[in-house]
GROMACS .gro file of C-alpha atoms in nm:
model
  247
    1UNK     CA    1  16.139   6.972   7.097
    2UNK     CA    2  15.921   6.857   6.796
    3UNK     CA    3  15.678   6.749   6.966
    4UNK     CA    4  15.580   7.090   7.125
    5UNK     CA    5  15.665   7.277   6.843
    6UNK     CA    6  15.388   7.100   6.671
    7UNK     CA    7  15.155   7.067   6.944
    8UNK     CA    8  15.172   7.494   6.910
    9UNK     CA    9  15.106   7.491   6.567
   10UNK     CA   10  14.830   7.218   6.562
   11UNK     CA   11  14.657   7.453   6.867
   12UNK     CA   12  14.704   7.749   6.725
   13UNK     CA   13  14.383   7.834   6.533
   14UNK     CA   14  14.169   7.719   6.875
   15UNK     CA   15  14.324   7.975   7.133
   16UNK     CA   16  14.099   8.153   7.364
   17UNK     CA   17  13.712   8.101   7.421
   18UNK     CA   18  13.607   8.231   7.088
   19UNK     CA   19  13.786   7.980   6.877
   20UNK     CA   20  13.819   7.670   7.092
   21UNK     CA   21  13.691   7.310   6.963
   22UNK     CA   22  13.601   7.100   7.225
   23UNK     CA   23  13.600   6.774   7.016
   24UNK     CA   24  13.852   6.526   6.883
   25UNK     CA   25  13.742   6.600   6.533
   26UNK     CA   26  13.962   6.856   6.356
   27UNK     CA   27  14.206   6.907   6.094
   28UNK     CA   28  14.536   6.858   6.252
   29UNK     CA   29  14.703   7.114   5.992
   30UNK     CA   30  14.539   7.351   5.791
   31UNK     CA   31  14.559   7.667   5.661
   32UNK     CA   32  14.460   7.896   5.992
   33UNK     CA   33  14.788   7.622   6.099
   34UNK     CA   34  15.106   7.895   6.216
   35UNK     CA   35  15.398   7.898   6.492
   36UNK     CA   36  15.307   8.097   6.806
   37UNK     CA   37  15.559   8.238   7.067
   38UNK     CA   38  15.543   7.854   7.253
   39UNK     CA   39  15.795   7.764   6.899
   40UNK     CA   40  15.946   8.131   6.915
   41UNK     CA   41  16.046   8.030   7.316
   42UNK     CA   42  16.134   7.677   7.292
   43UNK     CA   43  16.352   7.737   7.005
   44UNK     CA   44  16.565   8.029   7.155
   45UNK     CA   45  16.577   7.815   7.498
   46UNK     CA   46  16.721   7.549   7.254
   47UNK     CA   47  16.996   7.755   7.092
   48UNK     CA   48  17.050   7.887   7.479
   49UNK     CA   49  17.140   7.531   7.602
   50UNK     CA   50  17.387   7.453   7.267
   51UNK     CA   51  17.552   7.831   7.330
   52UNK     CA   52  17.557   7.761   7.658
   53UNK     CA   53  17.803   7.462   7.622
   54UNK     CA   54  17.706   7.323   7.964
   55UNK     CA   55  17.837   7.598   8.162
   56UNK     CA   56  17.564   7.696   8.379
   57UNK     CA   57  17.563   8.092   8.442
   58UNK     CA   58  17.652   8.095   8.082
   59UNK     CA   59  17.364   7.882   7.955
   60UNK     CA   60  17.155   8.173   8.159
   61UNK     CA   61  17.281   8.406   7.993
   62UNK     CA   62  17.239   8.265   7.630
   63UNK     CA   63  16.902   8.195   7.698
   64UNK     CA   64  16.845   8.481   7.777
   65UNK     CA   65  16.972   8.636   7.516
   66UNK     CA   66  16.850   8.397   7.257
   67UNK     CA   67  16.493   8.463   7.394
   68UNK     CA   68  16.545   8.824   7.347
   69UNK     CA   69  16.704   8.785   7.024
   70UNK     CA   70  16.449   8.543   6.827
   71UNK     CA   71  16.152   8.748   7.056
   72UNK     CA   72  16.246   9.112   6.902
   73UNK     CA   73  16.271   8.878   6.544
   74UNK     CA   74  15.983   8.712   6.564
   75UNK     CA   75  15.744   9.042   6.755
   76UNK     CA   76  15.427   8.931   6.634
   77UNK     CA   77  15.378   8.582   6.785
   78UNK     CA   78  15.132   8.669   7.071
   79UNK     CA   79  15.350   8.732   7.331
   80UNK     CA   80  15.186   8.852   7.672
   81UNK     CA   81  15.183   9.206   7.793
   82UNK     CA   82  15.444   9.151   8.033
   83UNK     CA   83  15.631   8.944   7.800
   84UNK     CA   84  15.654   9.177   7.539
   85UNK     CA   85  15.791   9.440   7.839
   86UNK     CA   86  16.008   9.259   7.949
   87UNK     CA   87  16.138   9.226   7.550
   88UNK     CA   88  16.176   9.576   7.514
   89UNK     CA   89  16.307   9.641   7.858
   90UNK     CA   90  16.667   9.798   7.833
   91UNK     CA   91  16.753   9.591   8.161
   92UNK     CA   92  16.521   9.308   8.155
   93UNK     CA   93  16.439   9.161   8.473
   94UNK     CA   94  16.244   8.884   8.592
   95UNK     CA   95  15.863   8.989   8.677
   96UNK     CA   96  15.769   8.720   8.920
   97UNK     CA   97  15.504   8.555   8.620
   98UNK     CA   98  15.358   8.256   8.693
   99UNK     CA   99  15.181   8.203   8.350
  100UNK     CA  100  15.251   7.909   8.111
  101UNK     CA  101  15.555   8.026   7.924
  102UNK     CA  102  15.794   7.865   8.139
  103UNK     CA  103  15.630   7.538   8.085
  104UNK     CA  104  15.572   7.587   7.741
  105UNK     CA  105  15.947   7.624   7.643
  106UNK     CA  106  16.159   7.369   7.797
  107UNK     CA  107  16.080   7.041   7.632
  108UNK     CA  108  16.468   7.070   7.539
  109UNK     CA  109  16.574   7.063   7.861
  110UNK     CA  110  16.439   6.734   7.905
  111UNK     CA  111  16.589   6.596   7.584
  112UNK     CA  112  16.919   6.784   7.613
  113UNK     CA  113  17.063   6.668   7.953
  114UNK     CA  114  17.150   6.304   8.111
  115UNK     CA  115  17.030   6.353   8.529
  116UNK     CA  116  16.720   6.417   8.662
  117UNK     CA  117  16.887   6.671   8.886
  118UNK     CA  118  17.031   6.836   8.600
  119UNK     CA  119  16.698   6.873   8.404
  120UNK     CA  120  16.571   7.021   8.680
  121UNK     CA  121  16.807   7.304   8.818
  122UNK     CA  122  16.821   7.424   8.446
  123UNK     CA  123  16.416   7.402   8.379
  124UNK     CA  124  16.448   7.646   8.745
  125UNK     CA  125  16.673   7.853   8.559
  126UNK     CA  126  16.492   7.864   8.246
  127UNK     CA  127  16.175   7.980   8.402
  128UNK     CA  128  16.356   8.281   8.633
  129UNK     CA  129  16.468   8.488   8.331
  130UNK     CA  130  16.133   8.619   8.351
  131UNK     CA  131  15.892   8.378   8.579
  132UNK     CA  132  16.051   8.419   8.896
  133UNK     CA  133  15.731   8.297   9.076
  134UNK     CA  134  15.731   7.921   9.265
  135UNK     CA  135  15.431   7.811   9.039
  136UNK     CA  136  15.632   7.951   8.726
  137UNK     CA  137  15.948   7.758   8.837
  138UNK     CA  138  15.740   7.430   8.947
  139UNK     CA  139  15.570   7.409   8.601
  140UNK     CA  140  15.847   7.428   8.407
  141UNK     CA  141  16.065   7.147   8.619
  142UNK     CA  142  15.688   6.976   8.593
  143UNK     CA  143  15.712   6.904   8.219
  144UNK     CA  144  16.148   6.932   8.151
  145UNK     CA  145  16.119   6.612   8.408
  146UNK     CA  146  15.847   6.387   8.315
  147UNK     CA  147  16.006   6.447   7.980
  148UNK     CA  148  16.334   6.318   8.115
  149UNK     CA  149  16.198   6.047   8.258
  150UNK     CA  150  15.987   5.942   7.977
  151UNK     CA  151  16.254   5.925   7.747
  152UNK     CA  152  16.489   5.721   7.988
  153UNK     CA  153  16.236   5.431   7.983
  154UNK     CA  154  15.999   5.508   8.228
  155UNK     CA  155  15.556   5.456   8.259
  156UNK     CA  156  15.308   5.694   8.228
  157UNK     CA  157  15.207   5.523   8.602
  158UNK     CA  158  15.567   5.634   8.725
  159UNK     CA  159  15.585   5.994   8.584
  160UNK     CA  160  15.230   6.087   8.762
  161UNK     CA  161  15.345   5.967   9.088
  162UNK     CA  162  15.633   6.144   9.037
  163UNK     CA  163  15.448   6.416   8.955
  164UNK     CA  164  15.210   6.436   9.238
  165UNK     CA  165  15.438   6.363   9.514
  166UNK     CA  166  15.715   6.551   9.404
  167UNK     CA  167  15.445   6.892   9.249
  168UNK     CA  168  15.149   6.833   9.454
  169UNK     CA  169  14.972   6.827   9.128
  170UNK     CA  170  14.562   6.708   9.119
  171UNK     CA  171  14.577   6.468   8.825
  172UNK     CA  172  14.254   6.260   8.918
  173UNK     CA  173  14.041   6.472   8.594
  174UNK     CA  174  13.980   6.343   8.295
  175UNK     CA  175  13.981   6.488   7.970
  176UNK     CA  176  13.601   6.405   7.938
  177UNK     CA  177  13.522   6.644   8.240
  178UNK     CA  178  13.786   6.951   8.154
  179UNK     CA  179  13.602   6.960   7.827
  180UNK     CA  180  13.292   7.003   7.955
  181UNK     CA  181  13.372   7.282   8.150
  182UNK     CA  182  13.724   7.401   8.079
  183UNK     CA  183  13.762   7.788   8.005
  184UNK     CA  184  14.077   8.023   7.944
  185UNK     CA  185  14.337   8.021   8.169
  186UNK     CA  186  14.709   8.096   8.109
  187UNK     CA  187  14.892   7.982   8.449
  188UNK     CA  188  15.097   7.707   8.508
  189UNK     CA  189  14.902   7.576   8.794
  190UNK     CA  190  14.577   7.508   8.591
  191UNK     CA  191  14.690   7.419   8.214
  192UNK     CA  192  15.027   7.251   8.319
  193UNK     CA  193  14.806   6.971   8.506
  194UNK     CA  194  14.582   6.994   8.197
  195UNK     CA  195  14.842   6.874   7.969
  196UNK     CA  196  14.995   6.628   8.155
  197UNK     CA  197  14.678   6.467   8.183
  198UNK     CA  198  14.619   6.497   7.819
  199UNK     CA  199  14.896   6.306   7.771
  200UNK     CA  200  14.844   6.036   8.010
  201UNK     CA  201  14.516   5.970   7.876
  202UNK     CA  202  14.649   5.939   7.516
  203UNK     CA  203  14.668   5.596   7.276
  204UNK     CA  204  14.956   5.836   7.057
  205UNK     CA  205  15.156   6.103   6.989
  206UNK     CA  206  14.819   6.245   6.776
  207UNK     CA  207  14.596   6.148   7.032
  208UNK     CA  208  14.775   6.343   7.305
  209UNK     CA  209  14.759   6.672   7.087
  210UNK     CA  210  14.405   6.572   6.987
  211UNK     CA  211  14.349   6.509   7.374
  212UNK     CA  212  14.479   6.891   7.452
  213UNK     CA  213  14.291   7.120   7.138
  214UNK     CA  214  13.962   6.921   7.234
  215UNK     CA  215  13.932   7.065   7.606
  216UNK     CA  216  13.955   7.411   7.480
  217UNK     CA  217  14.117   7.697   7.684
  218UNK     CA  218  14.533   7.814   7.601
  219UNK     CA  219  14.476   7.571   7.310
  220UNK     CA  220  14.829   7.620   7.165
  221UNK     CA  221  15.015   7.629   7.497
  222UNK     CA  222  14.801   7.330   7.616
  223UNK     CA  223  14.876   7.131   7.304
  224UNK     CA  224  15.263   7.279   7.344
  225UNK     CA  225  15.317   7.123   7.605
  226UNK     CA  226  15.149   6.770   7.596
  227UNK     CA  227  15.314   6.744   7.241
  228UNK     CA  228  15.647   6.766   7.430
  229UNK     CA  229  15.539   6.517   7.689
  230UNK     CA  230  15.394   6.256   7.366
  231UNK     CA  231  15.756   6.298   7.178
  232UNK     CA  232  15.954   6.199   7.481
  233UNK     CA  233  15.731   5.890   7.510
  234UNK     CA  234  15.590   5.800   7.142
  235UNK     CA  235  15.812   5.980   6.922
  236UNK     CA  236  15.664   6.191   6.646
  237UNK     CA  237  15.561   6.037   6.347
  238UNK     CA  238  15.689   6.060   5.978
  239UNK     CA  239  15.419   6.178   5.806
  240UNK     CA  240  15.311   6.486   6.052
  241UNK     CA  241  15.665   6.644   6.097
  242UNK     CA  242  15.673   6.642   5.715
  243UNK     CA  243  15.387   6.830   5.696
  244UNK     CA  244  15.422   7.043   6.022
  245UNK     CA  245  15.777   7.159   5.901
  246UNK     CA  246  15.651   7.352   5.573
  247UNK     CA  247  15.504   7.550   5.787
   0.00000   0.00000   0.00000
């Protein structure tokens, strides 16, 4: 979960319209550098899965927990309205979202688990403590298995047909055209596409975060999630999770 965590903080200072960079050129970490709610998330899905001990209405119910737990610790993070609800709600429920943070928090899943089928009834799971909706559910077993299968030796070539036969996801854009016209958009049917193809376009594990500030929009989420994808396949290097961890 590395990866993501620091594809959120290398996004972070180029969320929304206002701040995006739609170039390749930019300090991977600086000072305006800082966890968002995509670390907050993935981390408390994390501790879910190890609390959950494999059991699997059990590993709901940590995660849940967990994501209330770490949300109400961490409250400033830039949570969504309906996130931050749902956080205060004294019976949450799930509110049929279809936004990004289902996608953006299960890069563990992929990592944690040893079947394909496995990685994907939990990344289902994941998403339904709060994004009940089909696109919510698709984008997060989108990303939790082309992580799986990335790790376990397969091609970028194999994960997008996998992806597109199994998701009916478009991945015939480039990065060159969502940067010239990309804007911001926070559902899992327009940036999860984005990211995968971010990564698929990438030399790198830098290059596939580089890929995913540079065509502006949910910067951090974007750059969230393709950093998860670029782990499974590249690793993460040295020299940036040294830096990325003081923060």
């Amino acid at each position: 979960m590395l990866g993501a965590i620091l594809g959120d903080m290398v996004g972070s200072p180029y969320e929304f319209d206002r701040n995006n960079h739609k170039s390749k050129d930019f300090p991977l970490l600086s000072e305006r550098s800082h966890f968002t709610d995509d670390t907050v998330m993935t981390l408390a899905v994390a501790r879910g899965l190890m609390a959950g001990q494999g059991d699997a209405q059990k590993t709901f119910a940590e995660v849940r927990y967990e994501m209330r737990r770490l949300g109400n610790v961490y409250p400033d993070a830039g949570y969504g309205g309906m996130f931050r609800r749902w956080l205060c709600a004294e019976h949450p429920q799930p509110y049929g979202s279809f936004g990004n943070g289902s996608a953006m928090r299960v890069s563990q899943i992929g990592f944690y688990y040893n079947s394909l089928t496995k990685v994907l009834e939990e990344a289902e799971k994941s998403a339904k403590v709060t994004h009940n909706h089909k696109e919510g559910s698709k984008g997060a077993q989108a990303i939790a298995g082309s992580i799986f299968l990335l790790r376990t030796g397969h091609t970028k070539g194999d994960v997008k047909k996998w992806l597109e036969s199994t998701f009916g996801y478009d991945l015939s854009q480039t990065v060159a055209f969502m940067r010239s016209c990309n804007e911001f958009d926070e559902s899992c049917q327009v940036t999860v596409p984005q990211a995968i193809i971010c990564f698929h376009e990438s030399n790198g594990f830098e290059d596939a975060i580089r890929n995913a500030v540079s065509i502006g929009g949910d910067s951090d989420t974007i750059a969230c999630i393709a950093g998860g994808l670029a782990e499974a396949f590249y690793g993460v290097p040295d020299n940036i999770f040294d830096k990325a961890y003081t923060y």
